[in-house]
CSV table of C-alpha atoms in Angstrom, one decimal:
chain,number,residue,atom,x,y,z
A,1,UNK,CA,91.5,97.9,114.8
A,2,UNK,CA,93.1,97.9,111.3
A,3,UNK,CA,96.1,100.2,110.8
A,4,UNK,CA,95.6,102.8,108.7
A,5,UNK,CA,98.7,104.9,106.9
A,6,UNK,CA,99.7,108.4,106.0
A,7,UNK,CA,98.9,109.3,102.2
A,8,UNK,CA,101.7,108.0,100.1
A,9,UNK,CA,103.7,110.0,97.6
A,10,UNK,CA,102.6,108.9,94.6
A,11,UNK,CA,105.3,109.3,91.7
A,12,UNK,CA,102.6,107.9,88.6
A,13,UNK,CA,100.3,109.6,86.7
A,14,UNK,CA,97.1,108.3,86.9
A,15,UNK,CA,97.2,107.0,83.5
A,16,UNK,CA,100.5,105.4,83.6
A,17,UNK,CA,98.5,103.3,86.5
A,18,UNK,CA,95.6,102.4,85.1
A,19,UNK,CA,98.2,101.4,82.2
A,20,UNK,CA,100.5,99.4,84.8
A,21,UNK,CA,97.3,98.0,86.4
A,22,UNK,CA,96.8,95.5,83.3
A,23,UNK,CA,100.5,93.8,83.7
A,24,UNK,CA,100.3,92.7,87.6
A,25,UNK,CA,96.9,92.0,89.8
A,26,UNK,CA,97.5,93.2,93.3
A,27,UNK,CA,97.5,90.6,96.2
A,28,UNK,CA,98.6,92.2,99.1
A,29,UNK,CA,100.3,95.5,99.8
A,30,UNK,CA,101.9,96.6,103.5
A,31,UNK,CA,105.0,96.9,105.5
A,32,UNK,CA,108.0,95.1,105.3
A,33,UNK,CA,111.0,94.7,108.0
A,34,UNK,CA,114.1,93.1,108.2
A,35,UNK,CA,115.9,91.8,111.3
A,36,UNK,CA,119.1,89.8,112.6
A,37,UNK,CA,119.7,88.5,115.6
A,38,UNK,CA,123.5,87.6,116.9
A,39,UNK,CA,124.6,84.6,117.8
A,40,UNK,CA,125.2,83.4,121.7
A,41,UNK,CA,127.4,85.6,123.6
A,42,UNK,CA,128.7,87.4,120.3
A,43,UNK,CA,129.1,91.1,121.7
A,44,UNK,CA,129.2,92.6,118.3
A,45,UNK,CA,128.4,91.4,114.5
A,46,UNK,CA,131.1,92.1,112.0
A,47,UNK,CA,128.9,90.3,109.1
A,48,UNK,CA,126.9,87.3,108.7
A,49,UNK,CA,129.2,84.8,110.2
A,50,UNK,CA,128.1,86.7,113.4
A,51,UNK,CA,124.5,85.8,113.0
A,52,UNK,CA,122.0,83.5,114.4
A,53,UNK,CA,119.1,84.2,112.6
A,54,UNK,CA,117.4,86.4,109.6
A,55,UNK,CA,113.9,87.4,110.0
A,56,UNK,CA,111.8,89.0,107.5
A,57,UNK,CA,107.7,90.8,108.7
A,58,UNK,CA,105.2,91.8,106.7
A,59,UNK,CA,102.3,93.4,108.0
A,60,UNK,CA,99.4,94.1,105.1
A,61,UNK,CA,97.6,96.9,105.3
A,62,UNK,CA,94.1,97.2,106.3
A,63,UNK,CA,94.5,94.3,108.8
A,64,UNK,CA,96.0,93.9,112.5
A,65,UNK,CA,97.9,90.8,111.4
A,66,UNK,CA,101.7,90.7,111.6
A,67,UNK,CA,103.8,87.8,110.0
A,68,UNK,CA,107.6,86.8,111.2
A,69,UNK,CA,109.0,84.7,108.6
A,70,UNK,CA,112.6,82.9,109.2
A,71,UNK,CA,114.6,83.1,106.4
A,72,UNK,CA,116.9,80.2,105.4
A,73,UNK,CA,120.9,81.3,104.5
A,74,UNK,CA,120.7,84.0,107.0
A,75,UNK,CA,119.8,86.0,104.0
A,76,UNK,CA,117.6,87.0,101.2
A,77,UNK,CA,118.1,84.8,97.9
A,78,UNK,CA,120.7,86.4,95.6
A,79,UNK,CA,119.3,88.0,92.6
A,80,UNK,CA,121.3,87.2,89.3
A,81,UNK,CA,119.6,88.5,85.6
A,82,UNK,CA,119.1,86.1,83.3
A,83,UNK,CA,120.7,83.1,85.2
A,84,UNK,CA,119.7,80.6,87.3
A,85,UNK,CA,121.7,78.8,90.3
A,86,UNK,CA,121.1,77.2,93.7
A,87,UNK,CA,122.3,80.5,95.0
A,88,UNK,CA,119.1,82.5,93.8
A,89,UNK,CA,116.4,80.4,95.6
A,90,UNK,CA,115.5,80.0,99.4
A,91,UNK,CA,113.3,79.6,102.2
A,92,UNK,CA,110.9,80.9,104.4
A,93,UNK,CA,109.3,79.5,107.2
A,94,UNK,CA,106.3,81.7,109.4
A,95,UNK,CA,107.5,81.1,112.9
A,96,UNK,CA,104.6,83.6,114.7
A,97,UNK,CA,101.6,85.2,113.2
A,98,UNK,CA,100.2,87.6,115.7
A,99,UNK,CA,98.1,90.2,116.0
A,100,UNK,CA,99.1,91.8,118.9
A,101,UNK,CA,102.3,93.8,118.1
A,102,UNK,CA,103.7,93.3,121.8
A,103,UNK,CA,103.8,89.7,120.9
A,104,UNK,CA,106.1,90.4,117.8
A,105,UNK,CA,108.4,92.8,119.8
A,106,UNK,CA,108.6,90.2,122.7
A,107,UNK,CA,110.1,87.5,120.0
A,108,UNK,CA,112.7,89.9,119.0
A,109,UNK,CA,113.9,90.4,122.5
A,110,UNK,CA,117.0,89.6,124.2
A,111,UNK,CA,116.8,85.8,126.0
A,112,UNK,CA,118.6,84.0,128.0
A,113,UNK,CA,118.5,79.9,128.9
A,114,UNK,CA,119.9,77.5,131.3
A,115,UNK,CA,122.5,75.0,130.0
A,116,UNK,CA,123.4,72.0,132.4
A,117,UNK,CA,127.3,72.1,131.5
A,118,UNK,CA,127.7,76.2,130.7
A,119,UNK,CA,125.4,77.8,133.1
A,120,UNK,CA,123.5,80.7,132.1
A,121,UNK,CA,123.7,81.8,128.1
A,122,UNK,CA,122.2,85.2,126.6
A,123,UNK,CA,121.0,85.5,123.3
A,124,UNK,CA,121.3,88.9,121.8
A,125,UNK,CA,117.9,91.3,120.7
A,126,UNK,CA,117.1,91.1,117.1
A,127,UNK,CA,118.0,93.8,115.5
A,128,UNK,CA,116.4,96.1,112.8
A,129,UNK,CA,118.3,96.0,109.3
A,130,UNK,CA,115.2,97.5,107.5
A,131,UNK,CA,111.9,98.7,106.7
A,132,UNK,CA,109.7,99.3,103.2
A,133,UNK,CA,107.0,99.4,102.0
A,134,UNK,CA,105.8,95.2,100.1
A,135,UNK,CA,103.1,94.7,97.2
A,136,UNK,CA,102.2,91.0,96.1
A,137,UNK,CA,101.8,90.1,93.1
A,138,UNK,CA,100.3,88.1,90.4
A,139,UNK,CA,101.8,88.4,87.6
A,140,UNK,CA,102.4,86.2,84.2
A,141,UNK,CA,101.3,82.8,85.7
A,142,UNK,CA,103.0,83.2,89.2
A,143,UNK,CA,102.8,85.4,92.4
A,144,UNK,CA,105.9,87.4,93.4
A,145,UNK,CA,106.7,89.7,96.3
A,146,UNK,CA,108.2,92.6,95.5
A,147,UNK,CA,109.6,95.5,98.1
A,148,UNK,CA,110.8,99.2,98.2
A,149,UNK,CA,113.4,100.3,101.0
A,150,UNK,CA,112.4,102.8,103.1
A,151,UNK,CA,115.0,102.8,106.0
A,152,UNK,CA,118.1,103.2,105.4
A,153,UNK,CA,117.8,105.7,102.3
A,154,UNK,CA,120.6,103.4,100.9
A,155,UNK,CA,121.6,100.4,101.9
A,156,UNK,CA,125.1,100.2,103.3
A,157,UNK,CA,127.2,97.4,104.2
A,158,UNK,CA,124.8,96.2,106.9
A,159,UNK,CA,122.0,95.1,104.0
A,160,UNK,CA,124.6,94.3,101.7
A,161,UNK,CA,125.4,91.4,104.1
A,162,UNK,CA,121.8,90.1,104.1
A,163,UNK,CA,121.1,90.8,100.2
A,164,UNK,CA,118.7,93.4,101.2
A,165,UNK,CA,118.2,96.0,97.8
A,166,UNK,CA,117.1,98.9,97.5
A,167,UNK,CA,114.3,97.1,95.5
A,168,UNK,CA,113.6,93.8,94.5
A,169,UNK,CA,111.4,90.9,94.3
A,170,UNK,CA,111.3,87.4,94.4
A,171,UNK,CA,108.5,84.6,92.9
A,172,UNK,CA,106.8,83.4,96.1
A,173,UNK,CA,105.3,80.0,96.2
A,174,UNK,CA,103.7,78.1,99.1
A,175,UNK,CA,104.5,74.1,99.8
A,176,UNK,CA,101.6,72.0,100.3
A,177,UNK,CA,102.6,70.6,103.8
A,178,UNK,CA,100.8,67.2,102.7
A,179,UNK,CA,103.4,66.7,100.4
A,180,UNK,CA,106.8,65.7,100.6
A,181,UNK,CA,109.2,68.0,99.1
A,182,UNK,CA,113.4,66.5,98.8
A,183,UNK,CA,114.8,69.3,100.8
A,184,UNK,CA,112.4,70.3,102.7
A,185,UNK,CA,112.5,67.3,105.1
A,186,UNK,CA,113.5,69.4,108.2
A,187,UNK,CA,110.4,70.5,107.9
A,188,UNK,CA,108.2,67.4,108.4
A,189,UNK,CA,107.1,68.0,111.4
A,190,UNK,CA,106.2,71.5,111.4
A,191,UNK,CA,103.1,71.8,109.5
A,192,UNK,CA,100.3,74.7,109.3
A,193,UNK,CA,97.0,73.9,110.4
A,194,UNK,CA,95.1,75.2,107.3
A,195,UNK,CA,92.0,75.5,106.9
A,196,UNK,CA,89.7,72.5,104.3
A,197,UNK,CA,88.8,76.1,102.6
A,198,UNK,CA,92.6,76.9,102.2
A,199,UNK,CA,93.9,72.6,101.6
A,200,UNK,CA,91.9,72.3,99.2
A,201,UNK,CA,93.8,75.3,97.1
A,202,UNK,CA,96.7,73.1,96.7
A,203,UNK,CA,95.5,69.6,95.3
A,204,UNK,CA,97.4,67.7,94.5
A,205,UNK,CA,100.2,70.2,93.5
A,206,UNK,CA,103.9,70.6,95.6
A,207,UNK,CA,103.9,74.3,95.4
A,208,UNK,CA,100.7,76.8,94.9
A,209,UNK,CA,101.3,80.8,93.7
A,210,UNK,CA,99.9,83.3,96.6
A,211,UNK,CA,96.7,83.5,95.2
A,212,UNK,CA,95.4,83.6,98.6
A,213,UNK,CA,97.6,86.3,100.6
A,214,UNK,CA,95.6,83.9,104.0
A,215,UNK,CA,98.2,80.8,103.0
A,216,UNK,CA,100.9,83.3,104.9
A,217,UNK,CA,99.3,83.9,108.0
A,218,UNK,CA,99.7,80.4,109.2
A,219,UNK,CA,102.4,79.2,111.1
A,220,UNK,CA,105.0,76.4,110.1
A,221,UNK,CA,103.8,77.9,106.6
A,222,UNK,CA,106.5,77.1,104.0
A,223,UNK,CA,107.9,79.8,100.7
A,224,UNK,CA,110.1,79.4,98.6
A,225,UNK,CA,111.7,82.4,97.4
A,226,UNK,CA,113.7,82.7,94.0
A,227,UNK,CA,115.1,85.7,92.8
A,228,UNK,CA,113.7,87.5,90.4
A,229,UNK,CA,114.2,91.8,89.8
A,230,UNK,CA,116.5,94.1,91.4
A,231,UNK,CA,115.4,96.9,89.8
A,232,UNK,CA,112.7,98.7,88.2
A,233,UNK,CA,110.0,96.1,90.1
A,234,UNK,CA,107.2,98.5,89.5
A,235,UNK,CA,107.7,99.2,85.9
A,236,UNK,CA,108.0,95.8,85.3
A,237,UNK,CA,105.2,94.3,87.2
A,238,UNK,CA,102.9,97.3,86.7
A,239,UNK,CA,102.1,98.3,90.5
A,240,UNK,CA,102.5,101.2,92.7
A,241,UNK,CA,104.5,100.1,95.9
A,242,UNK,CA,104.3,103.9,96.9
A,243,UNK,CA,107.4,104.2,99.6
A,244,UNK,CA,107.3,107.0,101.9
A,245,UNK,CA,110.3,108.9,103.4
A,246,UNK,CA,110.4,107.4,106.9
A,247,UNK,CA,112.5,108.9,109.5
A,248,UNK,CA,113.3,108.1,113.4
A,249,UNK,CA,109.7,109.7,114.3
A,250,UNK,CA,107.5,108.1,111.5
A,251,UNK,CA,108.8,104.7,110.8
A,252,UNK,CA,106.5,102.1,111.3
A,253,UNK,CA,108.5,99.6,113.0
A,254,UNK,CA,108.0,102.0,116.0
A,255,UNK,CA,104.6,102.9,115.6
A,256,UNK,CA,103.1,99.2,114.2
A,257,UNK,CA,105.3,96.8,116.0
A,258,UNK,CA,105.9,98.3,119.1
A,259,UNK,CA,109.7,98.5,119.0
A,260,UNK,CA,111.0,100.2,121.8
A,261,UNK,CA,114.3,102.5,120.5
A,262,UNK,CA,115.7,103.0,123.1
A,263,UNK,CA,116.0,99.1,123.3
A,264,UNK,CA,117.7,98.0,119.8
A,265,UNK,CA,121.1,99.5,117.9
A,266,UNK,CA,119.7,101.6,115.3
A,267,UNK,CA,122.8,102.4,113.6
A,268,UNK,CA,121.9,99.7,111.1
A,269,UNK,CA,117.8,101.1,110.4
A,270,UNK,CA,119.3,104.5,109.6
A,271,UNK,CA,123.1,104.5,108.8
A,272,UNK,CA,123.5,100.9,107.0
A,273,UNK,CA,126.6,100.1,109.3
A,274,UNK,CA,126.4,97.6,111.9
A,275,UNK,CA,126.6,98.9,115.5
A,276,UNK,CA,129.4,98.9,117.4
A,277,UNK,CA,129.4,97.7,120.6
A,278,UNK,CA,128.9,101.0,122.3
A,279,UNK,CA,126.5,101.1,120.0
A,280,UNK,CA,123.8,98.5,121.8
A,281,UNK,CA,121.5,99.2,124.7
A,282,UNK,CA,121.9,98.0,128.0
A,283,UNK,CA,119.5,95.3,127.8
A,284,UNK,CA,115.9,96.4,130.1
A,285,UNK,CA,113.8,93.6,128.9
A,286,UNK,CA,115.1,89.6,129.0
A,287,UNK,CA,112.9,87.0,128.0
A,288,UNK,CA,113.4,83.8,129.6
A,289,UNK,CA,113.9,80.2,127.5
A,290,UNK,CA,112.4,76.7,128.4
A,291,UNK,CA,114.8,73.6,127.1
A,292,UNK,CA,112.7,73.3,124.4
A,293,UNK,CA,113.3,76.6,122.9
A,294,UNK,CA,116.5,77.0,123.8
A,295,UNK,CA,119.3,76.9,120.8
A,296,UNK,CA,119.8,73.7,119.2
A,297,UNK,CA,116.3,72.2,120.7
A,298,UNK,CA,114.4,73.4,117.7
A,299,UNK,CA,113.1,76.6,119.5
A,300,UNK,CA,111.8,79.8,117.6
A,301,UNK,CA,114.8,81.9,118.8
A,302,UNK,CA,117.6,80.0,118.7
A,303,UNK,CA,116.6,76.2,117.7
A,304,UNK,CA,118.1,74.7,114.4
A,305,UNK,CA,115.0,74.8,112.2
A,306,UNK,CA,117.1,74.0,109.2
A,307,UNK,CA,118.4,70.7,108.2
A,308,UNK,CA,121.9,71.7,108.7
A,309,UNK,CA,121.7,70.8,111.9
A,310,UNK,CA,121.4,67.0,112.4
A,311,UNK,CA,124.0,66.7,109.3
A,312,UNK,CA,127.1,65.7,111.0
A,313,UNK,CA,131.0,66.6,110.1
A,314,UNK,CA,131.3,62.7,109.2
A,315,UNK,CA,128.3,62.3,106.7
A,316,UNK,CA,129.0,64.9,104.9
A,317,UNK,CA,132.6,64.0,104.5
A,318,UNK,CA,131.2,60.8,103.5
A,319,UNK,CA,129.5,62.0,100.7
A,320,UNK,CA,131.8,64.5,99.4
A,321,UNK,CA,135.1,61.4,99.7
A,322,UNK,CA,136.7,61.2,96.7
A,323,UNK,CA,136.0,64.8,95.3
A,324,UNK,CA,138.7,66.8,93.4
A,325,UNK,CA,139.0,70.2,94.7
A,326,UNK,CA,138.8,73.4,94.1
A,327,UNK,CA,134.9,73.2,93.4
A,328,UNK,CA,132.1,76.0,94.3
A,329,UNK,CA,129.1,75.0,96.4
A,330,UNK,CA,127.0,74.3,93.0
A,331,UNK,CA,129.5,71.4,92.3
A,332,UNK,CA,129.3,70.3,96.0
A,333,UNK,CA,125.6,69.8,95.6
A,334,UNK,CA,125.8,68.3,92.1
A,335,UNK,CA,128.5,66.0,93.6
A,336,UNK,CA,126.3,65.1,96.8
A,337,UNK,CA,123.3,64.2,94.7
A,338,UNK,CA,125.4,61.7,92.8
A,339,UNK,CA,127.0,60.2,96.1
A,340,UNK,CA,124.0,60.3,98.4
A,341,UNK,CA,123.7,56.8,98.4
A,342,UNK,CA,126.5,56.5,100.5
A,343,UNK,CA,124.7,57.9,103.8
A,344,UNK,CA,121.3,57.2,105.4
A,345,UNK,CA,120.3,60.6,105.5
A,346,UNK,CA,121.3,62.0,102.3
A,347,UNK,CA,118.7,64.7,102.0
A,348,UNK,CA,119.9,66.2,105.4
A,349,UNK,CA,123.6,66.3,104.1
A,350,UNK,CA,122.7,68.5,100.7
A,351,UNK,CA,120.3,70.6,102.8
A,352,UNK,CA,123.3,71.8,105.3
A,353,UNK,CA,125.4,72.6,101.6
A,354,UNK,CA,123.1,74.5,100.7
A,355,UNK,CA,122.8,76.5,104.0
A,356,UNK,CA,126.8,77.3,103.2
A,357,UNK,CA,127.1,80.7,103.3
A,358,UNK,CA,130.8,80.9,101.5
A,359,UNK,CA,130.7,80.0,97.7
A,360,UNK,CA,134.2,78.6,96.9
A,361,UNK,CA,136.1,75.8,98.6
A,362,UNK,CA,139.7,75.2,97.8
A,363,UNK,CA,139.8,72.1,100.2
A,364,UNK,CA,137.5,69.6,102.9
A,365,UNK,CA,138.6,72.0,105.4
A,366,UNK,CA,137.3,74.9,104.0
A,367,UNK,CA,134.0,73.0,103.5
A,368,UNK,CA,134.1,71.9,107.1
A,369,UNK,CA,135.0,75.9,108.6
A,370,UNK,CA,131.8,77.1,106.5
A,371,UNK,CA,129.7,73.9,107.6
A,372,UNK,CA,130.5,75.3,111.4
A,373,UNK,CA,129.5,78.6,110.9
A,374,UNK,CA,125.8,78.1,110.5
A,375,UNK,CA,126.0,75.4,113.3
């Protein structure tokens, strides 16, 4: 059965809508949810450096179907008016698409795997960092995604961390997985299994718009996500995302998703802060790992989806000999792409700098301490 929701406050008159309605045509409208999940054996996340992964959900309204999307940085694309950089664009890959909400809380679950040389290894539960209410978008020749926060009221250091706004969007495109895309080569092998009603959308084009909210429910589906508002994202797109003042007994992730409270910190949902250690549940629920998803084996939990993982200390030193430092990570991209001759996979190698979290490099070794913290 469909989920239905509570009336929504709505803050428009109905003229201003109808005058909104002309600027944006409305694609898709639901909830939206954030998660992280910490890194093996880390007891308790200070900030990203902590983290494993960075999940975003949306679940549209009017239908059982609930999306998990991995998102590439650990974070949400950065949002900088009027200028345009590397930092401002990333990706998102649909690892599950489910419509049985037990299945999404089972993914988010604490896991642990055998290791031949370590022994037993836990990874932590994902944890919520969010919830609001999403609209998608067409608007001016491209689709965008655009979201309200709900939960926290304000977001504290917690979302700060993972560039989750109060409000924002982002223009959403879809890669046609019969394409190769430079970049995007991680990704080869993990294609969705679209329909001929859905391939034939994309022609022969790289990258489609949402016109078809459908291209996100399949799995191995590939967005890329650039910033584009932080602010005023229904004025400017004309829409109605309608938030609702959530609170411990009425948010959704609860109610839609299944999440058990009493399972996950929730200092971070409701206070922006990232839980102490104290802070986290005595874990009643462990999922178990094959080798194959276990981290570094290209499982869903823990396995290195993005390129950075395969690009070794050496070739990337390779590529970057002879540069003059101090450079930010835009120069160590622009200086890869001009040196990627110099190593057989170079595409791998500028992947993993983009993956850098840090932004400024005085020295190698700085490059090679911010290449090992998204190992």
């Amino acid at each position: 059965m469909a989920r239905s929701h509570r009336s929504r406050r709505s803050k428009k008159t109905k003229s201003q809508t109808e005058e909104k309605s002309i600027k944006g045509k409305l694609l898709e409208h639901g909830d939206i949810f954030f998660f992280y999940r910490p890194k093996v054996r880390t007891e308790e996340v200070r900030d990203i450096e902590n983290v494993q992964r960075f999940y975003m959900v949306t679940s549209p309204d009017n239908s059982d179907v609930h999306r998990i999307f991995l998102v590439g940085q650990k974070r949400l694309p950065e949002i900088v008016e009027g200028k345009s950089s590397s930092e401002e664009r990333n990706w998102a890959l649909n690892v599950l698409t489910s419509s049985n909400p037990h299945e999404i809380r089972k993914e988010f679950l604490p896991a642990e795997y055998q290791t031949e040389t370590r022994g037993t290894r836990r990874i932590g539960a994902a944890v919520p960092a969010g919830e609001g209410k999403y609209s998608i978008v067409e608007h001016e020749g491209h689709s965008e995604l655009a979201y309200i926060l709900e939960l926290p009221e304000e977001p504290g250091p917690t979302q700060r961390e993972f560039q989750i706004k109060k409000e924002a969007s982002y223009i959403v495109s879809v890669k046609n997985p019969d394409i190769q895309v430079p970049g995007y080569n991680a990704f080869l092998k993990r294609k969705p299994h679209y329909p001929n009603s859905l391939k034939e959308k994309f022609g022969n084009r790289r990258w489609i718009n949402v016109e078809d909210p459908h291209l996100l429910d399949y799995e191995n589906a590939q967005l890329l996500l650039i910033g584009a508002r932080k602010k005023d994202v229904e004025e400017e797109l004309g829409i109605d995302i309608d938030e609702e003042k959530e609170t411990s007994r009425t948010a959704e992730l609860f109610n839609d998703l299944k999440i058990k409270k009493e399972q996950v910190p929730l200092k971070p949902l409701f206070t922006g802060k990232f839980p102490r250690k104290n802070d986290i549940p005595f874990a009643q629920e462990i999922k178990r790992l094959s080798i194959e998803e276990a981290p570094g084996r290209g499982g869903k939990v823990g396995g290195k989806i993005a390129a950075s993982s395969s690009a070794s200390a050496a070739s990337v030193a390779k590529v970057l000999s002879g540069i003059k430092f101090p450079k930010n990570k835009d120069q160590l991209i622009h200086y890869a792409e001009q040196n990627k001759y110099k190593v057989s996979k170079p595409d791998v190698v500028i992947e993993a700098l983009k993956e850098l979290h840090a932004t400024h490099f005085e020295n190698m070794s700085d490059v090679e301490k911010a290449l090992g913290a998204i190992r």
